[in-house]
Amino acid sequence: MHFFVSSFYLLQKLCVLHKIIKNNSKYFLFELFEEKLIIIISDSENNILTTEIKVCVKKKSKEKIAIHPKLMIDILNTFPEEPLLIKKEKNILNIYSKQGSYPIPSISNEIKSINNYSNTFLVVKKTKKIILYSKILLKILKKTLFATGNEYLNPIMNGVFFHFSPYGSTFVATDTYKLVKYTIYNIRFNYSIKFTIHKKSLHILQNILNEEHEKSIVDIEYKKIDIIKFNFKNKTFLCRLINEKYPDFNSVIPKNKDISFIVNRLLFLNSIKRISIFSKKKISFIRFYLKNNKLKIYEEDSIISNYSKIQCKSIYEKCQGEYIKMGFNSKFLIESLSSFNENFISFELCNSNKTGIIRPYSNNIKKKESILILIMSVII
């Protein structure tokens, strides 16, 4: 391994990778292949991010070396913009500059672990491909990630479920207290693919997508193993799947409702935020009272007796003018309402199974997508 590279260009690439992986990386793996330097970074969860840069090769070879990320970035930060000679000599990566030479020790045991992980994906030949625009994939993550859980005993709740089919594509996340079901009808494939990805991996994927142009293409490679690969223009990302069956989410979505109303989303959201400020407890619980198209919002454990009244449009009331015998965690309501962009939402309440369903309200009959957020009542 013997090549020249700009100090600033190399530092810039390494900092982007380190930022994407949220400074939680175990190593940088440098691999020289002809006139390309392939840079691989991994974290404690075995999420692997790869990019490559062109370098001026002094001597062609195919070698690898793993080094500490922070050490490499700290050293490169001290150089002005200048060409550096980087040379591997035994288990040391030497950096030669105008000011002197600087040895960086290798982490030899990491090369074997990353090779085993990558080769697991390569040996399986049957591949199904999913091609999406980066802005679509980013939107899917923004609509679902907030609803994932932190379950230690039930890891399937910590991820987002992806289902691509000939009839459309559905994405689901739940922590058992709230559930998001997001469907895009015009994303269709000739085959059915189902998998679940852990939220830690998806947060890294979200960081990558934030760096990408919204019209760039993401090529997803899926094989019937526990690893999935995302190919970008200048990067690749490998992560593990959660190897468990996702629960039957449709069974918890109620078919009937007792009360349904349409309300201005921002007005509703800000009223809940305002009322929850006065709560005596860290977690506040919001109740509602609906009568004559007026929605009363209040928090029963408030420091002072306060409530908001806002105008809404009642669509259906099974028991008119009665208190709604349900209460909801204000944090869940705020998170759910904040995930929408629409001006109006419909709120459906089902007293029999103590759930509320929030949907964006639209008069558009031909819908390209649909989304619902189910929230479990925490007060009976």
mmCIF file of C-alpha atoms in Angstrom, residues 42-218:
data_model
loop_
_atom_site.group_PDB
_atom_site.id
_atom_site.type_symbol
_atom_site.label_atom_id
_atom_site.label_comp_id
_atom_site.label_asym_id
_atom_site.label_seq_id
_atom_site.Cartn_x
_atom_site.Cartn_y
_atom_site.Cartn_z
ATOM 1 C CA SER A 42 -18.130 -0.187 11.004
ATOM 2 C CA ASP A 43 -19.754 0.213 14.422
ATOM 3 C CA SER A 44 -20.487 -2.054 17.397
ATOM 4 C CA GLU A 45 -23.747 -3.243 15.751
ATOM 5 C CA ASN A 46 -21.876 -4.450 12.617
ATOM 6 C CA ASN A 47 -23.359 -1.756 10.406
ATOM 7 C CA ILE A 48 -20.887 -1.312 7.542
ATOM 8 C CA LEU A 49 -20.560 1.828 5.415
ATOM 9 C CA THR A 50 -18.236 1.928 2.399
ATOM 10 C CA THR A 51 -17.033 4.645 0.033
ATOM 11 C CA GLU A 52 -14.065 5.062 -2.322
ATOM 12 C CA ILE A 53 -11.772 7.823 -3.562
ATOM 13 C CA LYS A 54 -9.256 8.104 -6.386
ATOM 14 C CA VAL A 55 -5.620 8.264 -5.333
ATOM 15 C CA CYS A 56 -2.270 8.525 -7.087
ATOM 16 C CA VAL A 57 -0.700 5.089 -6.718
ATOM 17 C CA LYS A 58 3.050 4.806 -6.380
ATOM 18 C CA LYS A 59 3.008 1.026 -6.467
ATOM 19 C CA LYS A 60 -0.005 -1.079 -7.468
ATOM 20 C CA SER A 61 -1.039 -3.592 -4.849
ATOM 21 C CA LYS A 62 -4.089 -5.049 -3.139
ATOM 22 C CA GLU A 63 -3.681 -4.583 0.591
ATOM 23 C CA LYS A 64 -5.821 -3.830 3.633
ATOM 24 C CA ILE A 65 -5.220 -2.166 6.965
ATOM 25 C CA ALA A 66 -7.575 -1.279 9.847
ATOM 26 C CA ILE A 67 -6.865 1.815 11.966
ATOM 27 C CA HIS A 68 -8.461 3.781 14.805
ATOM 28 C CA PRO A 69 -10.897 6.382 13.346
ATOM 29 C CA LYS A 70 -10.346 9.130 15.936
ATOM 30 C CA LEU A 71 -6.571 8.866 15.728
ATOM 31 C CA MET A 72 -6.603 9.166 11.922
ATOM 32 C CA ILE A 73 -9.010 12.140 11.923
ATOM 33 C CA ASP A 74 -7.115 13.937 14.705
ATOM 34 C CA ILE A 75 -3.817 13.646 12.819
ATOM 35 C CA LEU A 76 -5.279 14.752 9.467
ATOM 36 C CA ASN A 77 -6.854 17.773 11.183
ATOM 37 C CA THR A 78 -3.387 19.103 12.019
ATOM 38 C CA PHE A 79 -2.191 19.274 8.390
ATOM 39 C CA PRO A 80 -2.668 22.178 6.004
ATOM 40 C CA GLU A 81 -4.030 21.249 2.589
ATOM 41 C CA GLU A 82 -1.126 19.367 1.038
ATOM 42 C CA PRO A 83 -0.377 16.064 -0.703
ATOM 43 C CA LEU A 84 0.435 13.250 1.702
ATOM 44 C CA LEU A 85 2.295 10.023 0.993
ATOM 45 C CA ILE A 86 0.639 7.130 2.799
ATOM 46 C CA LYS A 87 2.505 3.874 2.971
ATOM 47 C CA LYS A 88 1.812 0.599 4.760
ATOM 48 C CA GLU A 89 4.913 -0.965 6.273
ATOM 49 C CA LYS A 90 4.243 -4.227 8.125
ATOM 50 C CA ASN A 91 1.452 -3.417 10.630
ATOM 51 C CA ILE A 92 1.993 0.343 10.559
ATOM 52 C CA LEU A 93 0.384 2.959 8.304
ATOM 53 C CA ASN A 94 2.935 5.737 7.878
ATOM 54 C CA ILE A 95 1.906 9.252 6.843
ATOM 55 C CA TYR A 96 4.696 11.260 5.202
ATOM 56 C CA SER A 97 4.374 15.036 4.850
ATOM 57 C CA LYS A 98 6.640 18.042 4.472
ATOM 58 C CA GLN A 99 6.855 18.286 8.260
ATOM 59 C CA GLY A 100 7.829 14.681 8.949
ATOM 60 C CA SER A 101 6.481 11.123 9.202
ATOM 61 C CA TYR A 102 3.748 9.882 11.538
ATOM 62 C CA PRO A 103 3.104 6.181 12.256
ATOM 63 C CA ILE A 104 -0.423 4.869 12.915
ATOM 64 C CA PRO A 105 -0.684 1.324 14.353
ATOM 65 C CA SER A 106 -3.135 -1.130 12.781
ATOM 66 C CA ILE A 107 -5.980 -3.065 14.400
ATOM 67 C CA SER A 108 -5.157 -6.397 12.770
ATOM 68 C CA ASN A 109 -8.031 -8.501 14.168
ATOM 69 C CA GLU A 110 -10.739 -6.291 12.578
ATOM 70 C CA ILE A 111 -9.900 -7.226 8.960
ATOM 71 C CA LYS A 112 -10.907 -10.855 9.448
ATOM 72 C CA SER A 113 -14.252 -9.982 11.114
ATOM 73 C CA ILE A 114 -15.341 -7.588 8.355
ATOM 74 C CA ASN A 115 -14.312 -10.055 5.621
ATOM 75 C CA ASN A 116 -16.434 -12.812 7.203
ATOM 76 C CA TYR A 117 -19.410 -10.462 7.472
ATOM 77 C CA SER A 118 -19.167 -9.200 3.859
ATOM 78 C CA ASN A 119 -18.543 -12.660 2.434
ATOM 79 C CA THR A 120 -21.741 -13.963 4.061
ATOM 80 C CA PHE A 121 -23.650 -11.603 1.782
ATOM 81 C CA LEU A 122 -21.589 -12.357 -1.340
ATOM 82 C CA VAL A 123 -21.795 -16.166 -1.236
ATOM 83 C CA VAL A 124 -25.601 -16.176 -1.596
ATOM 84 C CA LYS A 125 -26.272 -15.733 -5.320
ATOM 85 C CA LYS A 126 -30.052 -15.269 -5.490
ATOM 86 C CA THR A 127 -30.743 -11.566 -5.139
ATOM 87 C CA LYS A 128 -33.936 -9.525 -5.319
ATOM 88 C CA LYS A 129 -33.527 -5.836 -6.095
ATOM 89 C CA ILE A 130 -35.611 -2.885 -4.951
ATOM 90 C CA ILE A 131 -34.930 0.490 -6.575
ATOM 91 C CA LEU A 132 -36.193 3.667 -4.908
ATOM 92 C CA TYR A 133 -35.527 7.388 -5.045
ATOM 93 C CA SER A 134 -33.585 8.525 -1.981
ATOM 94 C CA LYS A 135 -36.269 11.096 -1.107
ATOM 95 C CA ILE A 136 -38.931 8.328 -1.010
ATOM 96 C CA LEU A 137 -36.840 6.125 1.283
ATOM 97 C CA LEU A 138 -36.095 9.117 3.518
ATOM 98 C CA LYS A 139 -39.801 9.926 3.705
ATOM 99 C CA ILE A 140 -40.590 6.319 4.721
ATOM 100 C CA LEU A 141 -38.106 6.564 7.597
ATOM 101 C CA LYS A 142 -39.424 9.932 8.772
ATOM 102 C CA LYS A 143 -42.974 8.554 8.816
ATOM 103 C CA THR A 144 -42.140 5.404 10.796
ATOM 104 C CA LEU A 145 -38.962 5.601 12.885
ATOM 105 C CA PHE A 146 -40.470 7.646 15.722
ATOM 106 C CA ALA A 147 -42.865 4.782 16.550
ATOM 107 C CA THR A 148 -40.166 2.132 17.126
ATOM 108 C CA GLY A 149 -39.571 0.801 20.632
ATOM 109 C CA ASN A 150 -36.705 -0.029 22.997
ATOM 110 C CA GLU A 151 -37.661 -3.598 23.828
ATOM 111 C CA TYR A 152 -34.869 -5.777 25.183
ATOM 112 C CA LEU A 153 -36.839 -9.028 25.293
ATOM 113 C CA ASN A 154 -38.757 -8.418 22.054
ATOM 114 C CA PRO A 155 -36.287 -6.913 19.517
ATOM 115 C CA ILE A 156 -38.796 -7.073 16.612
ATOM 116 C CA MET A 157 -40.499 -4.036 18.208
ATOM 117 C CA ASN A 158 -37.270 -2.039 17.771
ATOM 118 C CA GLY A 159 -37.411 -2.033 13.986
ATOM 119 C CA VAL A 160 -39.393 -0.976 10.929
ATOM 120 C CA PHE A 161 -41.184 -3.664 8.916
ATOM 121 C CA PHE A 162 -40.879 -3.369 5.106
ATOM 122 C CA HIS A 163 -43.286 -5.221 2.797
ATOM 123 C CA PHE A 164 -42.915 -4.770 -0.977
ATOM 124 C CA SER A 165 -45.551 -6.532 -3.110
ATOM 125 C CA PRO A 166 -47.367 -6.419 -6.495
ATOM 126 C CA TYR A 167 -50.216 -4.485 -4.805
ATOM 127 C CA GLY A 168 -48.174 -1.717 -3.202
ATOM 128 C CA SER A 169 -45.669 -1.333 -0.382
ATOM 129 C CA THR A 170 -46.388 -1.097 3.336
ATOM 130 C CA PHE A 171 -44.125 0.066 6.165
ATOM 131 C CA VAL A 172 -44.970 -0.516 9.828
ATOM 132 C CA ALA A 173 -43.454 0.410 13.173
ATOM 133 C CA THR A 174 -44.785 -0.123 16.687
ATOM 134 C CA ASP A 175 -43.679 -0.020 20.314
ATOM 135 C CA THR A 176 -47.005 -1.636 21.478
ATOM 136 C CA TYR A 177 -48.314 1.761 22.696
ATOM 137 C CA LYS A 178 -48.467 3.326 19.243
ATOM 138 C CA LEU A 179 -48.394 1.936 15.711
ATOM 139 C CA VAL A 180 -47.742 3.489 12.301
ATOM 140 C CA LYS A 181 -48.918 1.875 9.086
ATOM 141 C CA TYR A 182 -47.761 3.685 5.952
ATOM 142 C CA THR A 183 -48.693 2.392 2.474
ATOM 143 C CA ILE A 184 -47.497 3.672 -0.913
ATOM 144 C CA TYR A 185 -49.690 2.140 -3.604
ATOM 145 C CA ASN A 186 -47.577 2.915 -6.684
ATOM 146 C CA ILE A 187 -44.401 1.236 -5.395
ATOM 147 C CA ARG A 188 -45.027 -2.234 -6.804
ATOM 148 C CA PHE A 189 -42.848 -5.227 -7.645
ATOM 149 C CA ASN A 190 -43.489 -8.566 -9.334
ATOM 150 C CA TYR A 191 -42.603 -10.393 -6.142
ATOM 151 C CA SER A 192 -43.255 -10.100 -2.417
ATOM 152 C CA ILE A 193 -40.417 -9.159 -0.057
ATOM 153 C CA LYS A 194 -40.722 -8.830 3.725
ATOM 154 C CA PHE A 195 -38.014 -7.845 6.187
ATOM 155 C CA THR A 196 -37.469 -5.827 9.393
ATOM 156 C CA ILE A 197 -34.495 -3.520 10.017
ATOM 157 C CA HIS A 198 -33.386 -2.345 13.462
ATOM 158 C CA LYS A 199 -33.869 1.353 14.171
ATOM 159 C CA LYS A 200 -30.149 1.836 14.987
ATOM 160 C CA SER A 201 -29.280 0.785 11.439
ATOM 161 C CA LEU A 202 -32.098 2.898 10.009
ATOM 162 C CA HIS A 203 -30.851 6.003 11.824
ATOM 163 C CA ILE A 204 -27.499 5.532 10.057
ATOM 164 C CA LEU A 205 -29.338 5.001 6.759
ATOM 165 C CA GLN A 206 -31.268 8.211 7.441
ATOM 166 C CA ASN A 207 -27.965 10.074 7.968
ATOM 167 C CA ILE A 208 -26.703 8.753 4.615
ATOM 168 C CA LEU A 209 -29.916 9.809 2.858
ATOM 169 C CA ASN A 210 -29.633 13.315 4.322
ATOM 170 C CA GLU A 211 -26.286 13.617 2.515
ATOM 171 C CA GLU A 212 -27.698 12.356 -0.803
ATOM 172 C CA HIS A 213 -29.430 14.365 -3.541
ATOM 173 C CA GLU A 214 -33.204 13.840 -3.356
ATOM 174 C CA LYS A 215 -33.337 12.579 -6.969
ATOM 175 C CA SER A 216 -30.535 10.051 -6.509
ATOM 176 C CA ILE A 217 -31.321 6.340 -6.747
ATOM 177 C CA VAL A 218 -30.975 3.767 -3.959
#
